[in-house]
């Protein structure tokens, strides 16, 4: 898939698109950014994203071929495949492969939605009085799920989620620890994950991406 056309990443600063922007930057792939806007509250912004991604979600990635890919895990696996590199995704047969796939799917299928369902709580809980409590419980649930990732990182030791091996999981952690339950919660309750996030942020290949997403 070599062509001069850049990848086009639909993004908002600090959102899940940062996970994919970090990977595009790490691979040195050419890309341009398209700002999605407030897809939670602005119908025009949502329609703009939904034109490509019927789920109306960010990240959405347009490949150089013009094909649209949604789902950050799919993008993560695909970018490793098209670059033929294994620096972010352990290759088939690598000792970390099974654990990588396990925790990648856990992050996107369990942890990620537990936040999304709190972000737009007022749409899911019409009773105004119930919204705050609903949001609190969903965020607490997300915290409980994060504790499982923390336990895995602690059990393995080392600098990264999988121990000594840096992977895209660490990029997910670095981005998602900016979200609910919030950086202070991660620092207090999941110190291994907070330390991983801090390490990722100091990597030279991440400097530009992090400065743009969290100015
Ligand atoms: N499973 C998707 C989740 C993407 C997602 O939930 N993104 C959030 C923003 S960070 C979003 O677009 N939320 C709007 C919505 O779900 O309506 C992925 O891993 O890419």
CSV table of C-alpha atoms and ligand atoms in Angstrom, one decimal:
chain,number,residue,atom,x,y,z
A,1,UNK,CA,0.0,0.0,0.0
A,2,UNK,CA,2.6,2.6,-1.1
A,3,UNK,CA,1.1,5.7,-2.6
A,4,UNK,CA,1.8,9.4,-2.2
A,5,UNK,CA,-1.6,10.1,-0.8
A,6,UNK,CA,-1.5,10.6,3.0
A,7,UNK,CA,-3.6,8.8,5.6
A,8,UNK,CA,-6.5,11.1,6.7
A,9,UNK,CA,-7.3,10.8,10.4
A,10,UNK,CA,-10.5,12.2,11.7
A,11,UNK,CA,-9.7,13.5,15.1
A,12,UNK,CA,-10.2,15.8,18.0
A,13,UNK,CA,-7.3,16.8,20.2
A,14,UNK,CA,-7.0,14.5,23.2
A,15,UNK,CA,-9.6,12.0,21.9
A,16,UNK,CA,-9.0,8.4,20.9
A,17,UNK,CA,-7.6,9.6,17.6
A,18,UNK,CA,-4.4,10.4,19.5
A,19,UNK,CA,-3.8,6.7,19.9
A,20,UNK,CA,-3.7,6.4,16.1
A,21,UNK,CA,-2.0,9.7,15.5
A,22,UNK,CA,0.8,8.4,17.8
A,23,UNK,CA,1.1,5.2,15.7
A,24,UNK,CA,1.2,7.1,12.4
A,25,UNK,CA,3.9,9.3,13.8
A,26,UNK,CA,5.9,6.3,15.3
A,27,UNK,CA,5.8,4.6,11.9
A,28,UNK,CA,6.7,7.9,10.1
A,29,UNK,CA,3.7,7.5,7.8
A,30,UNK,CA,2.4,10.6,6.0
A,31,UNK,CA,-0.9,11.7,7.4
A,32,UNK,CA,-3.2,14.7,7.6
A,33,UNK,CA,-5.7,15.5,10.3
A,34,UNK,CA,-9.4,16.3,9.8
A,35,UNK,CA,-11.1,17.8,12.9
A,36,UNK,CA,-14.3,16.0,13.6
A,37,UNK,CA,-15.7,18.6,16.1
A,38,UNK,CA,-18.2,18.1,18.9
A,39,UNK,CA,-19.9,14.9,17.6
A,40,UNK,CA,-21.7,14.5,20.9
A,41,UNK,CA,-23.6,17.7,20.8
A,42,UNK,CA,-23.3,19.2,17.3
A,43,UNK,CA,-25.5,17.4,14.7
A,44,UNK,CA,-23.5,18.8,11.8
A,45,UNK,CA,-20.2,17.6,13.2
A,46,UNK,CA,-21.7,14.2,13.9
A,47,UNK,CA,-23.1,14.0,10.3
A,48,UNK,CA,-19.7,14.8,8.9
A,49,UNK,CA,-18.1,11.9,10.7
A,50,UNK,CA,-21.1,9.6,10.1
A,51,UNK,CA,-20.7,10.2,6.4
A,52,UNK,CA,-17.6,7.9,6.6
A,53,UNK,CA,-18.3,6.1,9.9
A,54,UNK,CA,-21.9,5.2,10.5
A,55,UNK,CA,-21.1,4.8,14.2
A,56,UNK,CA,-20.3,8.5,14.2
A,57,UNK,CA,-17.1,7.9,16.1
A,58,UNK,CA,-13.5,9.2,16.3
A,59,UNK,CA,-11.0,7.9,15.4
A,60,UNK,CA,-12.0,7.3,11.8
A,61,UNK,CA,-9.1,6.7,9.3
A,62,UNK,CA,-9.1,7.1,5.5
A,63,UNK,CA,-6.4,5.0,4.0
A,64,UNK,CA,-4.3,6.1,1.0
A,65,UNK,CA,-6.5,3.9,-1.1
A,66,UNK,CA,-9.5,5.9,0.0
A,67,UNK,CA,-11.0,3.0,2.0
A,68,UNK,CA,-12.3,3.9,5.4
A,69,UNK,CA,-11.3,2.0,8.5
A,70,UNK,CA,-13.0,2.4,11.9
A,71,UNK,CA,-12.2,0.9,15.3
A,72,UNK,CA,-8.8,1.8,16.7
A,73,UNK,CA,-7.8,-1.9,17.2
A,74,UNK,CA,-8.4,-2.6,13.6
A,75,UNK,CA,-6.2,0.4,12.7
A,76,UNK,CA,-3.5,-0.7,15.1
A,77,UNK,CA,-3.3,-4.2,13.6
A,78,UNK,CA,-3.6,-2.9,10.0
A,79,UNK,CA,-0.9,-0.2,10.3
A,80,UNK,CA,1.5,-2.9,11.7
A,81,UNK,CA,0.6,-5.1,8.7
A,82,UNK,CA,1.0,-2.4,6.0
A,83,UNK,CA,4.3,-1.2,7.4
A,84,UNK,CA,5.6,-4.7,7.9
A,85,UNK,CA,6.9,-3.6,11.3
A,86,UNK,CA,6.6,-5.1,14.7
A,87,UNK,CA,7.7,-2.3,16.9
A,88,UNK,CA,4.2,-1.5,18.2
A,89,UNK,CA,2.5,-4.9,17.6
A,90,UNK,CA,4.2,-8.1,18.4
A,91,UNK,CA,4.3,-10.2,15.2
A,92,UNK,CA,2.5,-13.6,15.0
A,93,UNK,CA,4.7,-16.1,16.8
A,94,UNK,CA,6.3,-13.5,19.1
A,95,UNK,CA,6.1,-14.4,22.8
A,96,UNK,CA,4.1,-11.3,23.6
A,97,UNK,CA,1.6,-11.8,20.8
A,98,UNK,CA,-1.2,-13.5,22.8
A,99,UNK,CA,-1.0,-11.1,25.7
A,100,UNK,CA,-0.9,-8.2,23.3
A,101,UNK,CA,-4.1,-9.3,21.5
A,102,UNK,CA,-5.8,-10.1,24.8
A,103,UNK,CA,-5.2,-6.7,26.4
A,104,UNK,CA,-5.8,-4.7,23.1
A,105,UNK,CA,-9.3,-6.2,22.9
A,106,UNK,CA,-9.9,-5.7,26.6
A,107,UNK,CA,-9.0,-2.0,26.3
A,108,UNK,CA,-11.2,-1.3,23.3
A,109,UNK,CA,-14.1,-3.7,24.1
A,110,UNK,CA,-14.4,-3.2,27.8
A,111,UNK,CA,-12.5,-0.2,29.1
A,112,UNK,CA,-13.2,2.3,26.3
A,113,UNK,CA,-17.0,2.0,26.2
A,114,UNK,CA,-17.3,2.3,29.9
A,115,UNK,CA,-16.1,5.9,29.4
A,116,UNK,CA,-18.1,6.6,26.2
A,117,UNK,CA,-21.3,5.7,28.0
A,118,UNK,CA,-20.5,8.3,30.7
A,119,UNK,CA,-19.5,11.0,28.3
A,120,UNK,CA,-23.0,11.3,26.8
A,121,UNK,CA,-24.8,10.3,30.0
A,122,UNK,CA,-27.6,12.8,29.6
A,123,UNK,CA,-28.6,11.1,26.3
A,124,UNK,CA,-28.8,7.7,28.0
A,125,UNK,CA,-30.5,8.7,31.2
A,126,UNK,CA,-33.3,11.1,30.5
A,127,UNK,CA,-34.2,11.6,34.2
A,128,UNK,CA,-32.1,14.6,35.0
A,129,UNK,CA,-31.7,13.6,38.7
A,130,UNK,CA,-30.3,10.2,37.6
A,131,UNK,CA,-27.6,11.5,35.2
A,132,UNK,CA,-24.9,12.3,37.8
A,133,UNK,CA,-25.3,9.0,39.6
A,134,UNK,CA,-25.3,7.1,36.4
A,135,UNK,CA,-22.1,8.8,35.3
A,136,UNK,CA,-20.5,8.2,38.6
A,137,UNK,CA,-21.2,4.5,38.5
A,138,UNK,CA,-20.1,4.1,34.9
A,139,UNK,CA,-16.8,5.9,35.6
A,140,UNK,CA,-16.4,3.7,38.7
A,141,UNK,CA,-16.9,0.6,36.6
A,142,UNK,CA,-14.2,1.9,34.2
A,143,UNK,CA,-11.9,2.3,37.1
A,144,UNK,CA,-12.5,-1.3,38.2
A,145,UNK,CA,-11.6,-2.4,34.6
A,146,UNK,CA,-8.5,-0.3,34.7
A,147,UNK,CA,-7.4,-2.1,37.9
A,148,UNK,CA,-7.2,-5.3,35.9
A,149,UNK,CA,-4.8,-3.7,33.5
A,150,UNK,CA,-2.8,-2.3,36.4
A,151,UNK,CA,-2.6,-5.7,38.0
A,152,UNK,CA,-1.3,-7.2,34.7
A,153,UNK,CA,1.4,-4.4,34.4
A,154,UNK,CA,2.3,-4.9,38.1
A,155,UNK,CA,2.6,-8.7,37.7
A,156,UNK,CA,4.9,-8.4,34.7
A,157,UNK,CA,7.1,-5.6,36.1
A,158,UNK,CA,9.2,-3.6,33.7
A,159,UNK,CA,8.5,-0.3,32.1
A,160,UNK,CA,5.5,-1.2,29.9
A,161,UNK,CA,2.2,-3.0,30.1
A,162,UNK,CA,3.8,-6.1,28.7
A,163,UNK,CA,6.8,-5.8,30.9
A,164,UNK,CA,10.0,-5.1,29.0
A,165,UNK,CA,8.4,-4.8,25.6
A,166,UNK,CA,7.0,-1.4,24.4
A,167,UNK,CA,3.8,-1.8,22.3
A,168,UNK,CA,0.7,0.0,21.1
A,169,UNK,CA,-0.9,-0.9,24.5
A,170,UNK,CA,1.3,1.7,26.1
A,171,UNK,CA,0.0,4.3,23.7
A,172,UNK,CA,-3.6,3.4,24.6
A,173,UNK,CA,-2.6,3.8,28.3
A,174,UNK,CA,-0.9,7.1,27.7
A,175,UNK,CA,-3.9,8.5,25.9
A,176,UNK,CA,-6.7,7.0,28.0
A,177,UNK,CA,-5.2,7.9,31.3
A,178,UNK,CA,-6.1,11.5,30.4
A,179,UNK,CA,-9.7,10.5,30.5
A,180,UNK,CA,-12.1,9.5,33.3
A,181,UNK,CA,-11.6,8.6,36.2
A,182,UNK,CA,-8.9,11.3,35.6
A,183,UNK,CA,-5.1,11.6,36.0
A,184,UNK,CA,-5.3,12.1,39.8
A,185,UNK,CA,-7.2,8.8,40.1
A,186,UNK,CA,-4.7,6.9,37.9
A,187,UNK,CA,-1.8,8.4,39.9
A,188,UNK,CA,-3.3,7.2,43.2
A,189,UNK,CA,-5.0,4.0,42.2
A,190,UNK,CA,-2.9,2.6,39.3
A,191,UNK,CA,0.6,3.8,39.7
A,192,UNK,CA,2.1,1.4,37.2
A,193,UNK,CA,-0.2,2.8,34.5
A,194,UNK,CA,0.5,6.3,35.5
A,195,UNK,CA,4.2,5.6,35.2
A,196,UNK,CA,3.8,4.0,31.8
A,197,UNK,CA,1.9,7.0,30.6
A,198,UNK,CA,4.6,9.4,31.8
A,199,UNK,CA,7.3,7.3,30.1
A,200,UNK,CA,5.4,7.3,26.8
A,201,UNK,CA,5.0,11.1,27.0
A,202,UNK,CA,8.8,11.5,27.2
A,203,UNK,CA,9.6,9.5,24.1
A,204,UNK,CA,11.1,11.7,21.4
A,205,UNK,CA,8.9,10.3,18.7
A,206,UNK,CA,5.8,11.2,20.7
A,207,UNK,CA,6.8,14.8,21.6
A,208,UNK,CA,4.9,16.5,18.7
A,209,UNK,CA,1.8,14.3,19.0
A,210,UNK,CA,1.5,14.9,22.7
A,211,UNK,CA,2.1,18.6,22.5
A,212,UNK,CA,-0.6,18.9,19.9
A,213,UNK,CA,-3.1,16.8,21.7
A,214,UNK,CA,-2.5,18.2,25.2
A,215,UNK,CA,-1.1,21.7,24.7
B,1,LIG,N1,-14.4,1.2,19.6
B,1,LIG,C1,-14.0,2.5,19.1
B,1,LIG,C2,-14.5,3.5,20.1
B,1,LIG,C3,-14.3,4.9,19.6
B,1,LIG,C4,-15.0,5.9,20.5
B,1,LIG,O1,-15.9,5.6,21.3
B,1,LIG,N2,-14.6,7.2,20.3
B,1,LIG,C5,-15.3,8.2,21.1
B,1,LIG,C6,-14.4,9.5,21.2
B,1,LIG,S1,-12.9,9.2,22.0
B,1,LIG,C7,-16.5,8.7,20.3
B,1,LIG,O2,-16.4,8.9,19.1
B,1,LIG,N3,-17.7,8.8,20.9
B,1,LIG,C8,-18.9,9.3,20.3
B,1,LIG,C9,-19.9,8.2,20.3
B,1,LIG,O3,-19.7,7.0,20.5
B,1,LIG,O4,-21.1,8.6,20.0
B,1,LIG,C10,-12.5,2.5,18.8
B,1,LIG,O5,-11.8,1.8,19.5
B,1,LIG,O6,-12.1,3.2,17.9
